XYZ file of C-alpha atoms in Angstrom:
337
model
C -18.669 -0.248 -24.401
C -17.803 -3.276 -26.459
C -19.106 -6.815 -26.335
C -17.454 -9.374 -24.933
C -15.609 -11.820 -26.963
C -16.263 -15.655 -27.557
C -13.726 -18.458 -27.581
C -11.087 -18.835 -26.379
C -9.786 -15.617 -23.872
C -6.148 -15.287 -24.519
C -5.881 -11.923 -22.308
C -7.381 -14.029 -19.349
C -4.566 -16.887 -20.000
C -1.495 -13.975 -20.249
C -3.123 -12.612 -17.006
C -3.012 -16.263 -15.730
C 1.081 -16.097 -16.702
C 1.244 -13.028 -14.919
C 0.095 -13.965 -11.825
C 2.168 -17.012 -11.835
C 5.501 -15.022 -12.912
C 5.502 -12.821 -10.228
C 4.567 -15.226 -7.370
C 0.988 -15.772 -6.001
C 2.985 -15.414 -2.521
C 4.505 -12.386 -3.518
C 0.923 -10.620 -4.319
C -0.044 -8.858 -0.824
C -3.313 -10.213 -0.098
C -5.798 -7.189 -0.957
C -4.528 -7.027 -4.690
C -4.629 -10.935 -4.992
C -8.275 -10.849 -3.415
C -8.968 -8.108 -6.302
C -7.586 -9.603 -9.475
C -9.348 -13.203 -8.447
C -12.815 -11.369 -7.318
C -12.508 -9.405 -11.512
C -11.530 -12.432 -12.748
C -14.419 -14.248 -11.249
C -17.145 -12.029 -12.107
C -15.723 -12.023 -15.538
C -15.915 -15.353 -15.854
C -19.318 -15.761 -13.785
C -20.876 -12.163 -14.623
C -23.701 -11.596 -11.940
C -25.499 -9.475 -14.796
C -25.072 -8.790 -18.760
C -23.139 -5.912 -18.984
C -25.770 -3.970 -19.846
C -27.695 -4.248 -16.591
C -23.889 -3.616 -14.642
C -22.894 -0.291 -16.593
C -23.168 3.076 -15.108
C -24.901 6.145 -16.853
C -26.788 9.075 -15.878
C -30.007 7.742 -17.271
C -29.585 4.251 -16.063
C -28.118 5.236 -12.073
C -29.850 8.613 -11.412
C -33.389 9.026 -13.719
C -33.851 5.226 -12.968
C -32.278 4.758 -9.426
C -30.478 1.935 -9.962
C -27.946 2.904 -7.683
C -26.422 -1.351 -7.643
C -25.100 -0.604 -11.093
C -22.509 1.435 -8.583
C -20.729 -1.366 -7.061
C -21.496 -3.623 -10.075
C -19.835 -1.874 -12.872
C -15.926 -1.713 -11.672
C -15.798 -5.569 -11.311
C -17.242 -6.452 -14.784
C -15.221 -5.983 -17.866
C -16.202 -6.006 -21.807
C -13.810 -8.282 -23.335
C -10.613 -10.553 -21.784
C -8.447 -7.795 -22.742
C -10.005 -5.162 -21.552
C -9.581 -7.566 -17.916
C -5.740 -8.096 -18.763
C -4.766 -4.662 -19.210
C -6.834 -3.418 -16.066
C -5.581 -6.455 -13.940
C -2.463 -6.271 -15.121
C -2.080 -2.359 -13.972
C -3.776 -3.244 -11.151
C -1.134 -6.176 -10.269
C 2.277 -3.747 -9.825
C 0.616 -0.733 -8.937
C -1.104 -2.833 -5.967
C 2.169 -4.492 -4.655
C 3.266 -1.235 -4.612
C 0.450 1.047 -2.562
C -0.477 -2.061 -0.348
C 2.799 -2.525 0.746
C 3.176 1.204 1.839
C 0.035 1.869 3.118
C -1.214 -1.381 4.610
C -2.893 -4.374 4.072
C -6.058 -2.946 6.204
C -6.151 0.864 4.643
C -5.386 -0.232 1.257
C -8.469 -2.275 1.563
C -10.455 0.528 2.666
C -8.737 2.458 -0.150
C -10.217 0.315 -2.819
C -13.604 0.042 -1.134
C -14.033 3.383 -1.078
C -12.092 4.380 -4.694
C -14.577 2.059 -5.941
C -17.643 3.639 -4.921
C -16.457 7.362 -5.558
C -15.092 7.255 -8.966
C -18.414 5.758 -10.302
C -20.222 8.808 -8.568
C -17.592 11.545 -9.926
C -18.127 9.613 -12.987
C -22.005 10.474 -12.808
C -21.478 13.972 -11.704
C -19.104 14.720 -14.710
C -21.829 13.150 -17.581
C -24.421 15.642 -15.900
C -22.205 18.391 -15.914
C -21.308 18.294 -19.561
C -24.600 16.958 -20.697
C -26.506 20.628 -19.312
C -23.227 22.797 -20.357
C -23.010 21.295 -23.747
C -26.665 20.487 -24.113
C -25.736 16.574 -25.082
C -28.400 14.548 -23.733
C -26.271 11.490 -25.058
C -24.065 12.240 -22.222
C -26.422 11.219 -19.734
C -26.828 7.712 -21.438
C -22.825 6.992 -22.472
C -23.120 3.455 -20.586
C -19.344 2.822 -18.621
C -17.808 -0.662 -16.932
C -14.409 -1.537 -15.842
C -11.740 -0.816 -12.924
C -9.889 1.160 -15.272
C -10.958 4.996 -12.937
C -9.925 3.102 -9.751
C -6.607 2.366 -11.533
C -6.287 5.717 -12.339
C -6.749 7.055 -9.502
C -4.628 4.645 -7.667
C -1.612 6.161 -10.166
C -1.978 9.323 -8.787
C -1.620 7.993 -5.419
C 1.375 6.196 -7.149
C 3.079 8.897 -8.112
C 2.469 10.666 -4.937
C 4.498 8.312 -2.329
C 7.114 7.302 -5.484
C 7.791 10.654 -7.102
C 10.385 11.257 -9.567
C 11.470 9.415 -12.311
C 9.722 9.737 -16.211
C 7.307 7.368 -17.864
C 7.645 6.263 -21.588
C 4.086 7.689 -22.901
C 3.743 6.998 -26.461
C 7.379 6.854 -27.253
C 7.811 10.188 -24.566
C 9.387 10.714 -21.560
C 6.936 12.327 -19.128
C 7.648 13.047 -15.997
C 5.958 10.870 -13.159
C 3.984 13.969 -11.735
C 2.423 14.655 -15.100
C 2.095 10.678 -15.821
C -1.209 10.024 -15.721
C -2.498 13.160 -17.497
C -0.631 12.045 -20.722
C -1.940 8.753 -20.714
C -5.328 9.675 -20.300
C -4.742 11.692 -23.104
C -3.196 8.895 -25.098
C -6.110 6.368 -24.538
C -8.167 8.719 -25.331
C -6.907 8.970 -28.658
C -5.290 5.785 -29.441
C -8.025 3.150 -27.981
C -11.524 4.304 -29.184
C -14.332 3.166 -27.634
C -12.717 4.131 -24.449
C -14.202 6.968 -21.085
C -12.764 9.684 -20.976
C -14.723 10.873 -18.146
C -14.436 7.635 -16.259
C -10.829 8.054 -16.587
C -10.833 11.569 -15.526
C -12.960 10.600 -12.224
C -10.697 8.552 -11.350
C -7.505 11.088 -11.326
C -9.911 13.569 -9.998
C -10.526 11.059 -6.847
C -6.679 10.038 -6.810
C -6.121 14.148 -6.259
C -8.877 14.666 -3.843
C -6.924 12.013 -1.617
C -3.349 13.296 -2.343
C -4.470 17.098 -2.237
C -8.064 17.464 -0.980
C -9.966 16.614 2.354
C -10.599 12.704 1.288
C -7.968 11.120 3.332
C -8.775 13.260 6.371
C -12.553 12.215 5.751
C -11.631 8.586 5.521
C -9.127 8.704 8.587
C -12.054 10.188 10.129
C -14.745 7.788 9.492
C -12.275 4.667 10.007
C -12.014 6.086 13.849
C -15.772 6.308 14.000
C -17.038 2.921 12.661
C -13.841 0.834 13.481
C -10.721 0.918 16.094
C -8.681 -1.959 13.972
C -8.552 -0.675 10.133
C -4.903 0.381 9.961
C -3.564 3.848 9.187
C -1.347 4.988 6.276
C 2.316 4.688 7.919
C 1.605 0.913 8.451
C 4.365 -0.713 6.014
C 4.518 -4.830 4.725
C 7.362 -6.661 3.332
C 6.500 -9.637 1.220
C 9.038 -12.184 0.251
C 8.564 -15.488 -0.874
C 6.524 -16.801 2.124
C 3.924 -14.012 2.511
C 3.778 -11.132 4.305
C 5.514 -10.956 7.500
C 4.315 -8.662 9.582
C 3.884 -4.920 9.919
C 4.190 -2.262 12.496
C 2.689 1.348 13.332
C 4.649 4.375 13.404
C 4.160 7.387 15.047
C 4.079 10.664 13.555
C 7.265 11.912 15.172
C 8.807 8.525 13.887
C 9.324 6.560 16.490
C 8.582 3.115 16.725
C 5.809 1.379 18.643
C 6.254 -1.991 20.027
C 5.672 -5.115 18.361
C 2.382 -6.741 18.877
C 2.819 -9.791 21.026
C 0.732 -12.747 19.873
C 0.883 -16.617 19.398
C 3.723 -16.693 17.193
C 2.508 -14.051 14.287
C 5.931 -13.224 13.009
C 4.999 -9.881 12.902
C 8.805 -8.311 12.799
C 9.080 -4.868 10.950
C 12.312 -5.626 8.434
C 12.087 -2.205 7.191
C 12.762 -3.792 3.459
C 16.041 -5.295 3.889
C 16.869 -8.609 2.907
C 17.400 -11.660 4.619
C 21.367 -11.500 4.434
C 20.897 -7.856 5.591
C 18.955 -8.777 8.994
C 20.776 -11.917 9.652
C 23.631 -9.318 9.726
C 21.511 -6.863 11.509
C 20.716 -9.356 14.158
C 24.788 -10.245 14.737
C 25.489 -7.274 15.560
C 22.889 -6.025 17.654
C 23.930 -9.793 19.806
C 27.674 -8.728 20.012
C 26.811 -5.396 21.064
C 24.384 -6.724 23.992
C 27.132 -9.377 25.047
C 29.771 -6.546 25.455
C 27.152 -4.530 27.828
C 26.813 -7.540 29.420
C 30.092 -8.746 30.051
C 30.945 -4.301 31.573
C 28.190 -4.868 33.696
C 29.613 -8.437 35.657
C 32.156 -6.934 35.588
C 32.213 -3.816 37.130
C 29.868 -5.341 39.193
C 32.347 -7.800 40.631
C 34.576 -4.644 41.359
C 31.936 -2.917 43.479
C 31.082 -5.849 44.990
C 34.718 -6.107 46.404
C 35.913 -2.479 47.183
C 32.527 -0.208 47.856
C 30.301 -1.063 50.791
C 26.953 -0.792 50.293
C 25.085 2.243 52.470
C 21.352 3.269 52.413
C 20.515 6.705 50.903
C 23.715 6.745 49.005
C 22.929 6.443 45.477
C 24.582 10.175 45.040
C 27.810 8.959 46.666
C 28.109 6.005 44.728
C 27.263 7.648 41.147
C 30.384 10.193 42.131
C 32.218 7.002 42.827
C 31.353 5.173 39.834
C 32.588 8.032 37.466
C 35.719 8.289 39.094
C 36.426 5.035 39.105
C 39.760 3.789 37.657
C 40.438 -0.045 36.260
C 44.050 -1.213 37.223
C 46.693 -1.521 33.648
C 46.965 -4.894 34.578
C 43.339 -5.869 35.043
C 42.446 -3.773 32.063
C 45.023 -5.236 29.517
C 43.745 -8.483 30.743
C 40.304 -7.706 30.193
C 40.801 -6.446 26.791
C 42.472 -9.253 25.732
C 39.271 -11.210 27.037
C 36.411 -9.744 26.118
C 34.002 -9.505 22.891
C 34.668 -6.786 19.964
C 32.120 -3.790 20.422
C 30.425 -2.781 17.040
């Protein structure tokens, strides 16, 4: 763990350009809410670093369990901040937009919390097998084991494709081993082991019981957090609305309230649903125009008995349009797409 720096923070100011690059509309709202909560504790640090670090020695032997939730929102130096914020700014837009605004929230909560304690459960492990008591003090801060964690979950719901690690292509899958590796070994002063908690967390979601335990525990406490299958599309005026699936796929129904905009565009652009829209319109104003007028055909030649629905389906699928009437209709009526 390295001091921070003094003057003036140049990774803060390229995070800054970042930010502004990409669009603060264009940042779904849980990773906009976490880069500006690590940039403010950076900035207005509620403890020295010191006092916000996690260790064996300082968490467990001392039970200062707040070191916890303090130590993944404080950073050492601006560019330890930039890199982590940075990660955290594409690999957020990413998740939140496929899981959720709600569950991606409840995702970093909890992500939060559980790679500091793997974190404390892998120092104590090596520090007995090894017999290192220097394990048990090795002192860690940063978001950099959420991040990692959140690329497994990355590379889960986006797989294929190969990563440039080092000057190598790795594939996707094995991504996030090789650059744990590679920081290891390239950035010294670096965790290893609060690295590796946090890839050990991201495969206890993807492969172990956590997401079932979290799904479970959301239905408990709270009826409203949303559930992985809730998808956002962000464009240039914010998000615009999201809607549940169920797990056979279909669709539920929109949620009807005071104007929220929330329409599902399943990701296609605005050219693409103004499209959409057209032809869904033409297609209702051709079953529209068959129904007046078949209607107007019943009206005049079938009389109307009680009890004789039977009778008048029959009727109905025999029924025959004149050449006349139906040359003149086709010359009449709206293209069917």
């Amino acid at each position: 763990m390295q001091r921070r720096s003094r003057g003036i923070n140049v990774g803060l100011l390229m995070l800054l350009s970042q930010v502004v690059h990409v669009g603060i509309n264009n940042i779904p709202p849980v990773t906009l809410a976490t880069l500006a909560l690590n940039i403010w504790f950076f900035l207005n640090p509620l403890k020295p670093l010191y006092y916000s670090c996690i260790s064996v020695e300082k968490c467990y032997q001392q039970k200062d369990w707040q070191r916890l939730l303090l130590s993944p929102l404080h950073h050492a130096d601006d560019w330890h901040l930039y890199f982590n914020m940075v990660s955290m700014l594409w690999k957020g837009i990413k998740l939140e937009r496929r899981l959720g605004t709600r569950w991606f929230a409840y995702l970093i909560t909890t992500f939060s919390l559980l790679t500091g304690v793997v974190y404390l459960v892998l120092q104590f492990t090596l520090a007995e097998l090894m017999n290192q008591p220097d394990f048990r003090r090795n002192c860690a801060v940063g978001f950099s084991g959420v991040l990692f964690a959140l690329k497994v979950l990355s590379n889960h719901y986006f797989p294929g494709g190969f990563v440039n690690v080092l000057g190598f292509l790795v594939p996707n899958r094995l991504a996030c081993w090789a650059e744990l590796v590679a920081i290891h070994f390239c950035t010294p002063g670096t965790s290893f082991a609060g690295h590796l908690a946090g890839i050990l967390v991201g495969l206890m979601y993807t492969q172990g019981p956590l997401k079932k335990i979290m799904e479970t525990c959301a239905g408990i406490f709270s009826s409203t957090v949303g559930y992985p299958g809730q998808q956002y599309y962000f464009n240039s005026a914010g998000p615009s609305g999201y809607q549940n699936h169920y797990p056979d796929g279909r669709p539920r129904a929109y949620e009807d309230t005071h104007r929220n905009y929330d329409v599902y565009t399943a990701g296609l652009s605005e050219e693409e649903q103004l499209e959409r829209a057209l032809r869904a319109s033409l297609r209702d104003r051709a079953l529209d125009w068959r129904k007046v007028w078949l209607g107007g055909v019943v009206a005049q030649g079938v009389p109307d008995t009680v009890g004789s629905e039977r009778k008048y389906q029959k009727w109905s699928n025999t029924l025959r349009v004149p050449t006349h009437a139906r040359r003149r209709n086709e010359e009449t009526a709206p293209p069917q797409i």
